[in-house]
Short mmCIF file of C-alpha atoms and ligand atoms in Angstrom, two decimals:
data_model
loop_
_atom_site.label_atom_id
_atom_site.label_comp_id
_atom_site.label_asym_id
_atom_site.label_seq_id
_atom_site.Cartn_x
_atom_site.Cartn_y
_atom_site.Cartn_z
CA UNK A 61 4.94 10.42 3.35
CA UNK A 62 2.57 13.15 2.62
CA UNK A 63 3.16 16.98 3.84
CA UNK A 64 0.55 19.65 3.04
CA UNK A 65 1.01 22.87 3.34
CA UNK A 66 -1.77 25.31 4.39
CA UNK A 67 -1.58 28.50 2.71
CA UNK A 68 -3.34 30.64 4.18
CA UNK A 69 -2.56 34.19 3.45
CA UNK A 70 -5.46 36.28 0.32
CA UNK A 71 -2.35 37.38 -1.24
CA UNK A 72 -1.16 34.66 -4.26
CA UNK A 73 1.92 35.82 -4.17
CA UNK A 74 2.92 37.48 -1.18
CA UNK A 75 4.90 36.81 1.73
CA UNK A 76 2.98 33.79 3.39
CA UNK A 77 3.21 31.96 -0.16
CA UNK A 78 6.89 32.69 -0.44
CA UNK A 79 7.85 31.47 2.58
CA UNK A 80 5.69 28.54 2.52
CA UNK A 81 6.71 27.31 -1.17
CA UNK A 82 10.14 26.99 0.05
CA UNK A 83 9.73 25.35 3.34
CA UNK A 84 7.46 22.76 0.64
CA UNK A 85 10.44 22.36 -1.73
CA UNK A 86 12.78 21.62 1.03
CA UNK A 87 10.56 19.15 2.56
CA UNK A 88 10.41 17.76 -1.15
CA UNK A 89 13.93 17.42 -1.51
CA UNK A 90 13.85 15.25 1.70
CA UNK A 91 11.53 13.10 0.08
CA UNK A 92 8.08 14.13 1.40
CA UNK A 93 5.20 14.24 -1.31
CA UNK A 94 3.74 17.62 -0.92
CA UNK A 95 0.29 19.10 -2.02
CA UNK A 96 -0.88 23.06 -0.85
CA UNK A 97 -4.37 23.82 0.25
CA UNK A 98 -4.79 27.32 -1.13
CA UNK A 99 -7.39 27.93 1.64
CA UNK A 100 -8.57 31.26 0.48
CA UNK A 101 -9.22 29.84 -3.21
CA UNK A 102 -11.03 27.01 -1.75
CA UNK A 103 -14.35 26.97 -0.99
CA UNK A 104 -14.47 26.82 2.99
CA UNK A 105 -17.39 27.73 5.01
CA UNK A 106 -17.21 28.89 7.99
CA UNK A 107 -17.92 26.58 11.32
CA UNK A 108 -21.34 27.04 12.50
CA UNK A 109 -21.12 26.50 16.10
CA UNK A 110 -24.08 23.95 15.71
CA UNK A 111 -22.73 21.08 17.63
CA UNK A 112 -23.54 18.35 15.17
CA UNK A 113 -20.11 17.18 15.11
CA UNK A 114 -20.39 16.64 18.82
CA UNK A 115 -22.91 14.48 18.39
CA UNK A 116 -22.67 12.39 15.01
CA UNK A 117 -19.08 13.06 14.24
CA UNK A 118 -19.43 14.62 10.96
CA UNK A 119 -19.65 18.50 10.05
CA UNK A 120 -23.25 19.46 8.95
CA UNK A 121 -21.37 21.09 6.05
CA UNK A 122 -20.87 18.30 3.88
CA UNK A 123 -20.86 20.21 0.11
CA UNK A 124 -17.88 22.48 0.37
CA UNK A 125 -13.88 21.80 0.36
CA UNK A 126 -13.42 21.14 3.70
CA UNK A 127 -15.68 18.09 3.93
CA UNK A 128 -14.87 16.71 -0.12
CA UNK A 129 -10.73 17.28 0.20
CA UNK A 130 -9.40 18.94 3.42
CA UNK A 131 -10.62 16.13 6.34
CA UNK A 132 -8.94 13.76 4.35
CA UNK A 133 -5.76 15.27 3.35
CA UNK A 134 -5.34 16.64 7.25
CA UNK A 135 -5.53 12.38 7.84
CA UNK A 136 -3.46 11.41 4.98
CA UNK A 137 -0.89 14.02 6.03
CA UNK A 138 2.13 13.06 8.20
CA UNK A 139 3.45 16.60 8.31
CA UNK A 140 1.74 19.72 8.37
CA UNK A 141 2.73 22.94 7.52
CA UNK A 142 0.33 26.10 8.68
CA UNK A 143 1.27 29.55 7.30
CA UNK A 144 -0.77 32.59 8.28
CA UNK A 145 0.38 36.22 8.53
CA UNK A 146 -0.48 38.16 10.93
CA UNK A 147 -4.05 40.05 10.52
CA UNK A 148 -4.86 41.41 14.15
CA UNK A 149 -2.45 39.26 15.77
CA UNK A 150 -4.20 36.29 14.86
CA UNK A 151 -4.60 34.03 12.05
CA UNK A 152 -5.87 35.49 8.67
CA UNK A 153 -9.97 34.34 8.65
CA UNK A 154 -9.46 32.13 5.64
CA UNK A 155 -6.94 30.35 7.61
CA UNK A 156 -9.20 30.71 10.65
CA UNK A 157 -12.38 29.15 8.75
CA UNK A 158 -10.39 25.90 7.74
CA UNK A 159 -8.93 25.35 11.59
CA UNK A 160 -12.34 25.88 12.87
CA UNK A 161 -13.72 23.06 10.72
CA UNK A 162 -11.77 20.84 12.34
CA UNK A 163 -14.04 20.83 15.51
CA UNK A 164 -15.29 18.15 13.63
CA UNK A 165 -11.94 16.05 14.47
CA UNK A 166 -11.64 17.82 18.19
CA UNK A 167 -14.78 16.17 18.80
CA UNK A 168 -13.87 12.64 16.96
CA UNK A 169 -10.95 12.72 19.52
CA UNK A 170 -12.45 13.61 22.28
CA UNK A 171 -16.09 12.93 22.22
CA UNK A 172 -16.09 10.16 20.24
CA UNK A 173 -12.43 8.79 22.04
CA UNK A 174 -10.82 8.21 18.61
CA UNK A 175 -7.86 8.94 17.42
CA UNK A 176 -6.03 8.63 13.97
CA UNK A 177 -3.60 5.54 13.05
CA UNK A 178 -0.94 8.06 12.67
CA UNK A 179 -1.19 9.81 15.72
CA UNK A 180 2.24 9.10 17.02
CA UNK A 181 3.97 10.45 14.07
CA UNK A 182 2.25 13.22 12.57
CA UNK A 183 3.93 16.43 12.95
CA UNK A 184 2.70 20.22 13.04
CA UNK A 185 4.49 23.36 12.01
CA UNK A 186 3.21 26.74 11.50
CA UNK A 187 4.95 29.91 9.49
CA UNK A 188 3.60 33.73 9.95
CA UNK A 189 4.71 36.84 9.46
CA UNK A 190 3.91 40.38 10.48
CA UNK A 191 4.18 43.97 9.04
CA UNK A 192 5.58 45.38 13.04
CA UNK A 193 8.21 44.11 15.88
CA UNK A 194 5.83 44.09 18.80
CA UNK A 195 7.26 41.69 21.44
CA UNK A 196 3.82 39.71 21.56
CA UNK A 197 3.14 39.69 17.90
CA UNK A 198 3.05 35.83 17.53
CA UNK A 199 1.26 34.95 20.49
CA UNK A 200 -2.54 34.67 19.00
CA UNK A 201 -0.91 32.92 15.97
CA UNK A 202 0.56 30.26 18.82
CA UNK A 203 -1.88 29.44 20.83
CA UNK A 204 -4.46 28.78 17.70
CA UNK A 205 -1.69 26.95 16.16
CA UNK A 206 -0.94 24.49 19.47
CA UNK A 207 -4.71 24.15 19.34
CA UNK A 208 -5.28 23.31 15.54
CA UNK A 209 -2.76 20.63 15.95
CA UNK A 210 -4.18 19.23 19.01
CA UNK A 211 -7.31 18.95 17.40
CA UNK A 212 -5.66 17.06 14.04
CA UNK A 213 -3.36 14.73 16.08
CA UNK A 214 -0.65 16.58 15.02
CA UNK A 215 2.63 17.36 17.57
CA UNK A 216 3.22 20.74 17.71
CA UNK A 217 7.20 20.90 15.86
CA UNK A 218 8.28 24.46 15.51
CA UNK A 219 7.68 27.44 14.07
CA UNK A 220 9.00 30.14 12.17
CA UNK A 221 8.24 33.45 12.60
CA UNK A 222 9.36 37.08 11.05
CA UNK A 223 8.65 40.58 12.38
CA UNK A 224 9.10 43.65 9.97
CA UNK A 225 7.80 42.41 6.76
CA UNK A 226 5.99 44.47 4.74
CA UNK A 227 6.23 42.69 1.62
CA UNK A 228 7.23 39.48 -0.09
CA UNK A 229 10.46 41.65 -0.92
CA UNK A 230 10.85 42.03 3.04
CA UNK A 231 10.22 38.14 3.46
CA UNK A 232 12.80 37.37 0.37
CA UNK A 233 15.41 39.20 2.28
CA UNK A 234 15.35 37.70 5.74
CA UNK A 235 18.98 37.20 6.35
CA UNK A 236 19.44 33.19 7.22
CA UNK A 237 16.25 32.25 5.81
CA UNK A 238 17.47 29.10 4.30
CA UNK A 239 19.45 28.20 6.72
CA UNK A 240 16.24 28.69 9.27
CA UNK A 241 14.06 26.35 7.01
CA UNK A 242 16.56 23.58 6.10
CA UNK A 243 16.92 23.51 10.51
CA UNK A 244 12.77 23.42 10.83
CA UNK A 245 12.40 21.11 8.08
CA UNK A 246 15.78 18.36 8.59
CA UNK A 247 15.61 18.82 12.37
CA UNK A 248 12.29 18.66 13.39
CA UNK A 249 9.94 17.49 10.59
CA UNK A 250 11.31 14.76 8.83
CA UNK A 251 11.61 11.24 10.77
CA UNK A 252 14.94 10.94 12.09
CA UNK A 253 15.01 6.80 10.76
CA UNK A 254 14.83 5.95 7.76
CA UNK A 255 11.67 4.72 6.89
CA UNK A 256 10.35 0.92 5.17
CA UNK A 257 8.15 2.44 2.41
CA UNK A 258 5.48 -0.58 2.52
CA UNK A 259 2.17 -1.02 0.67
CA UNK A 260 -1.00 -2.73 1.84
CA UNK A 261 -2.58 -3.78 -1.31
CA UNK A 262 -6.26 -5.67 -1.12
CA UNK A 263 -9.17 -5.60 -3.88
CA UNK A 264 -11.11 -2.57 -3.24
CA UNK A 265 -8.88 -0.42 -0.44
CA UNK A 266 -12.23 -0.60 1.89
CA UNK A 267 -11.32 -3.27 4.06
CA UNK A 268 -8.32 -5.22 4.63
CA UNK A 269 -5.60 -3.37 3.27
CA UNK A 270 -7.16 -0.53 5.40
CA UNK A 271 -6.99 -2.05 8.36
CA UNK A 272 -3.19 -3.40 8.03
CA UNK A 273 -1.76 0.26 7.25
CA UNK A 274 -3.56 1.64 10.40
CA UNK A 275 -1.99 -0.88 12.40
CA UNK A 276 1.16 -0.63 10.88
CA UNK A 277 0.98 2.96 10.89
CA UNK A 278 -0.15 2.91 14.60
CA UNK A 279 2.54 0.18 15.34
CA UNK A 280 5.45 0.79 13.42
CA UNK A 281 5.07 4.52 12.18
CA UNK A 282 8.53 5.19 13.48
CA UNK A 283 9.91 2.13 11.28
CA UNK A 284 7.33 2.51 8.19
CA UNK A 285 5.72 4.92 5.69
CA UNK A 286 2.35 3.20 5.08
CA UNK A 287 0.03 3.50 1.95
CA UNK A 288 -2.80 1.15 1.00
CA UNK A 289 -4.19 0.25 -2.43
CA UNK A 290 -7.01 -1.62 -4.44
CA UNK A 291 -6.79 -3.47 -7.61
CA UNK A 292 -10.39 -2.36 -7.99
CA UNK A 293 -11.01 0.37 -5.53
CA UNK A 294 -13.73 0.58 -4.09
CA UNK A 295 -15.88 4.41 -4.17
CA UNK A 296 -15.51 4.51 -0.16
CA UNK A 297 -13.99 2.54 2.85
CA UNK A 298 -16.64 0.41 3.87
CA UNK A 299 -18.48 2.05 6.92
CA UNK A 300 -18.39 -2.03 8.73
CA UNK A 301 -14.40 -1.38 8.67
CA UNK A 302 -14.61 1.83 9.94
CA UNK A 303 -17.22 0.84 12.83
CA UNK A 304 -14.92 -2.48 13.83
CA UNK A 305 -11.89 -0.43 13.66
CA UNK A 306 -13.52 2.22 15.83
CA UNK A 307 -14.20 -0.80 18.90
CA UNK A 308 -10.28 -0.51 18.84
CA UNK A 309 -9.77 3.70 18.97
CA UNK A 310 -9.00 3.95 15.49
CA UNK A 311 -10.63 6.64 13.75
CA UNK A 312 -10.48 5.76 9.21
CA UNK A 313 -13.38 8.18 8.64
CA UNK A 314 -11.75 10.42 6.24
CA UNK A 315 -9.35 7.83 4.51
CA UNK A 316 -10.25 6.42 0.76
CA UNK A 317 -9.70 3.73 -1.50
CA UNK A 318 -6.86 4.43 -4.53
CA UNK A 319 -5.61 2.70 -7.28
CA UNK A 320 -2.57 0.33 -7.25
CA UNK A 321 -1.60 2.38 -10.09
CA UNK A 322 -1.40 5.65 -8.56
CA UNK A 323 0.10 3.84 -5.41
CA UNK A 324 2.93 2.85 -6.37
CA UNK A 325 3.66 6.01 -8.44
CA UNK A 326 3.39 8.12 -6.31
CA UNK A 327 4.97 6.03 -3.46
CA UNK A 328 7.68 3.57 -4.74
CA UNK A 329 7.10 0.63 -2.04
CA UNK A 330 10.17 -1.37 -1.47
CA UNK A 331 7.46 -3.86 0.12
CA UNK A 332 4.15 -4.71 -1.21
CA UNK A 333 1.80 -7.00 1.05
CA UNK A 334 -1.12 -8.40 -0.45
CA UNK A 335 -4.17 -9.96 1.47
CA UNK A 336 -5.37 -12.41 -1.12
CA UNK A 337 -5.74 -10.75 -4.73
CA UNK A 338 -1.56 -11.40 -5.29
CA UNK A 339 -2.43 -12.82 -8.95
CA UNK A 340 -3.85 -9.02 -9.91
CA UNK A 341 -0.97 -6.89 -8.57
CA UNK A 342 1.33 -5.38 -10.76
CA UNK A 343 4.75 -6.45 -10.56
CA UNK A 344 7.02 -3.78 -9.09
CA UNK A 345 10.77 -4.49 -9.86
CA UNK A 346 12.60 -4.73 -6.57
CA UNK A 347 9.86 -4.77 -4.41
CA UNK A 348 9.49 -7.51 -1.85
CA UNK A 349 5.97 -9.26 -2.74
CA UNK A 350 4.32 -11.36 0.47
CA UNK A 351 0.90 -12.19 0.50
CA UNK A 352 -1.44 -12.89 3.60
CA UNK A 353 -4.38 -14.68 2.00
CA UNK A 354 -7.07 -13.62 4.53
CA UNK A 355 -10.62 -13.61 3.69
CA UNK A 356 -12.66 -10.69 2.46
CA UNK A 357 -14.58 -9.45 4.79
CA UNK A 358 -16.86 -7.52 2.49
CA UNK A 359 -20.40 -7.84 2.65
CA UNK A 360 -20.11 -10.61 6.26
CA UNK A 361 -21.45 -10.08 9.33
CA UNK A 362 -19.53 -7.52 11.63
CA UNK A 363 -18.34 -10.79 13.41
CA UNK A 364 -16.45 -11.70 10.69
CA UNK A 365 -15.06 -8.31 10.19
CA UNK A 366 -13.78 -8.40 13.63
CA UNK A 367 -12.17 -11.73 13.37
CA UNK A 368 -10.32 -10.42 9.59
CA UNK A 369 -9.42 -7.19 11.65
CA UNK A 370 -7.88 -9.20 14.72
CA UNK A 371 -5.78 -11.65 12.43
CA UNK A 372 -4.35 -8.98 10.81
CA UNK A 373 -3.08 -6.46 14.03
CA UNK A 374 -1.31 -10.11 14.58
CA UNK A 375 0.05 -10.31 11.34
CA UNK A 376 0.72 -6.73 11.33
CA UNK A 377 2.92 -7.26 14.94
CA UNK A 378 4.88 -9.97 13.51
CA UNK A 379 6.17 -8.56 10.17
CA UNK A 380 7.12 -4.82 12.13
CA UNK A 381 9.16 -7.90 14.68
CA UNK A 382 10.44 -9.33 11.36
CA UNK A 383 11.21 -5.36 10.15
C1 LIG B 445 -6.09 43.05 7.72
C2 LIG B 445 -4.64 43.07 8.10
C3 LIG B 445 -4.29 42.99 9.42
C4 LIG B 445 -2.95 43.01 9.81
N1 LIG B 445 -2.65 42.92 11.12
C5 LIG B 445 -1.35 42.98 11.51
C6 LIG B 445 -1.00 42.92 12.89
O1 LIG B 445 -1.86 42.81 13.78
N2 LIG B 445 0.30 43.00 13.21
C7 LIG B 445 1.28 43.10 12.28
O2 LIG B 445 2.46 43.18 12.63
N3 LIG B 445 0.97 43.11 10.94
C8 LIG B 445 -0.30 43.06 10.55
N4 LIG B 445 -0.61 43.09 9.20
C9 LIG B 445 0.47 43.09 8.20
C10 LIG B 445 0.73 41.70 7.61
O3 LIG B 445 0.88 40.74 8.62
C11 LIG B 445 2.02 41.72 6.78
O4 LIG B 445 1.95 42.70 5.78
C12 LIG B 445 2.36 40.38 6.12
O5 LIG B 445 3.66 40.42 5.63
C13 LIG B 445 1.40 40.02 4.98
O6 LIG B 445 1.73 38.74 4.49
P1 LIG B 445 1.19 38.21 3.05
O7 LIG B 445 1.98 38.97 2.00
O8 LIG B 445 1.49 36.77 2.99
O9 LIG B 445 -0.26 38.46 3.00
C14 LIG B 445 -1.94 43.09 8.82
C15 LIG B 445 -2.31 43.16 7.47
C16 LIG B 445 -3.64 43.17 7.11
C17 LIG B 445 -4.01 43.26 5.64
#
């Protein structure tokens, strides 16, 4: 289970960093993989209001952070933390620039009638802080908040917010601040069951193993934390995958093929299901090995695709029953 946090404050080290890092280390201790997007040392453009995503699905801006790293990890993410101070009663525009990018996945969801495999589960959060105690202070921060996570399939999950800080001295200080963040983080971020970790391994991550972890994810997200692997990953999902997958609602534009290697490091399956390449998988002590033996559907007609894709939302149905 991945949880990024966006940070989104120009200040390294101030209170927006502070308050994030530690909502990030709890969520760590709860056994959430966690990676920051340090928006305003990325390289984000700003959204240009052109209305290409409306129509081909895909930002025009496709040489900057957002496009290489950020549409993927806001897919790969099951929780996601926002943090923003308060500049004008709004977001900071760093943070501003990154949740206006994702237009691009506003209109993928409603435009294009899409929506991401983990849907269901994903979970939104956001953190801010301001310098005053005005009774209003957090209401721009809110509403572009709600909206953000609308836009990423994300369900809105709490907040925390903090008038009167100055500095990260004034954040440090907040009386019940751990207390606040182990409540956010255990009670409203983390899945309440405990979760199968399970693995989708195929050949080159672009088609099969794809497939099964968005339906399991779509399925049994409540039951499973999904990642999918390649003995020989491919450089991208195939785009036939993508476009059979899409017939059903399912949007895998951002998602991309990974090594078994780094799979199982960085998620320690206690099931690994393969779809035909079992000989080349590494064995994993204690992990429960099946194998599905379906065809790849690489380089066949988009017939053939379909029919791969169909027998394995069945398979996928039957092991969550057998769960
Ligand atoms: C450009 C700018 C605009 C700000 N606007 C507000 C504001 O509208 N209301 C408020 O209470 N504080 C405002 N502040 C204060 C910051 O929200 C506050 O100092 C915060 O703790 C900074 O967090 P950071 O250390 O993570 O950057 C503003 C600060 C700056 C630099």
């Amino acid at each position: 289970m991945l949880a990024i946090g966006i940070q989104g404050s120009p200040l390294k080290n101030g209170s927006t960093a502070y308050l994030l890092k530690r909502c990030m280390d709890e969520l760590k201790a709860q056994g959430a993989r966690i990676e920051f997007i340090d928006v305003p040392r990325k390289d984000i453009k700003p959204c240009r209001g052109c209305g290409f995503c409306e129509k081909k699905g895909f930002c025009v801006i496709n040489d900057d952070d957002m496009s290489k790293e950020t549409y993927g990890l806001l897919r790969e993410a099951e929780i996601v933390v926002a943090a923003s101070p308060v500049f004008f009663y709004s977001v900071t525009a760093q943070a501003k620039a990154l949740i206006d990018r994702t237009q691009t996945l506003w209109s993928r969801k409603y435009r294009f009638k899409l929506s991401d495999p983990l849907k269901k589960t994903r979970k939104g959060c956001f953190l801010s802080m301001g310098g005053s105690r005005g009774r209003q202070l957090f209401d721009g921060v809110d509403l572009v908040a709600r909206h953000f996570f609308d836009a990423i399939d994300a369900s809105f999950a709490g907040s925390l917010t903090y008038r009167d800080i100055e500095t990260p001295e004034d954040m440090r200080n907040v009386p019940g601040l751990s207390e606040d963040i182990k409540q956010l983080v255990t009670g409203n971020l983390i899945p309440a069951e405990n979760r199968k970790k399970v693995l989708f391994a195929c050949k080159e991550n672009a088609c099969r193993s794809q497939m099964a972890g968005a339906f399991a994810q779509r399925l049994g997200g409540e039951r499973l934390d999904v990642m999918t692997a390649g003995s020989l990953p491919a450089k991208e999902v195939d785009p036939l995958m993508i476009q059979v997958m899409a017939e059903k609602g399912f949007d895998l534009a951002f998602r991309s093929p990974r090594s078994l290697d780094q799979a199982i490091a960085l998620h320690q399956p206690e099931i690994i299901v393969t779809m035909g390449c079992g000989e080349v998988c590494p064995h994993v002590p204690g992990a429960v090995q099946m194998d599905w033996d379906l065809p790849d559907p690489a380089g066949k007609p988009v017939e053939f695709m379909e029919k791969v894709r169909d027998e394995i939302e069945e398979k996928v149905s039957e092991f969550i029953n057998t769960l």
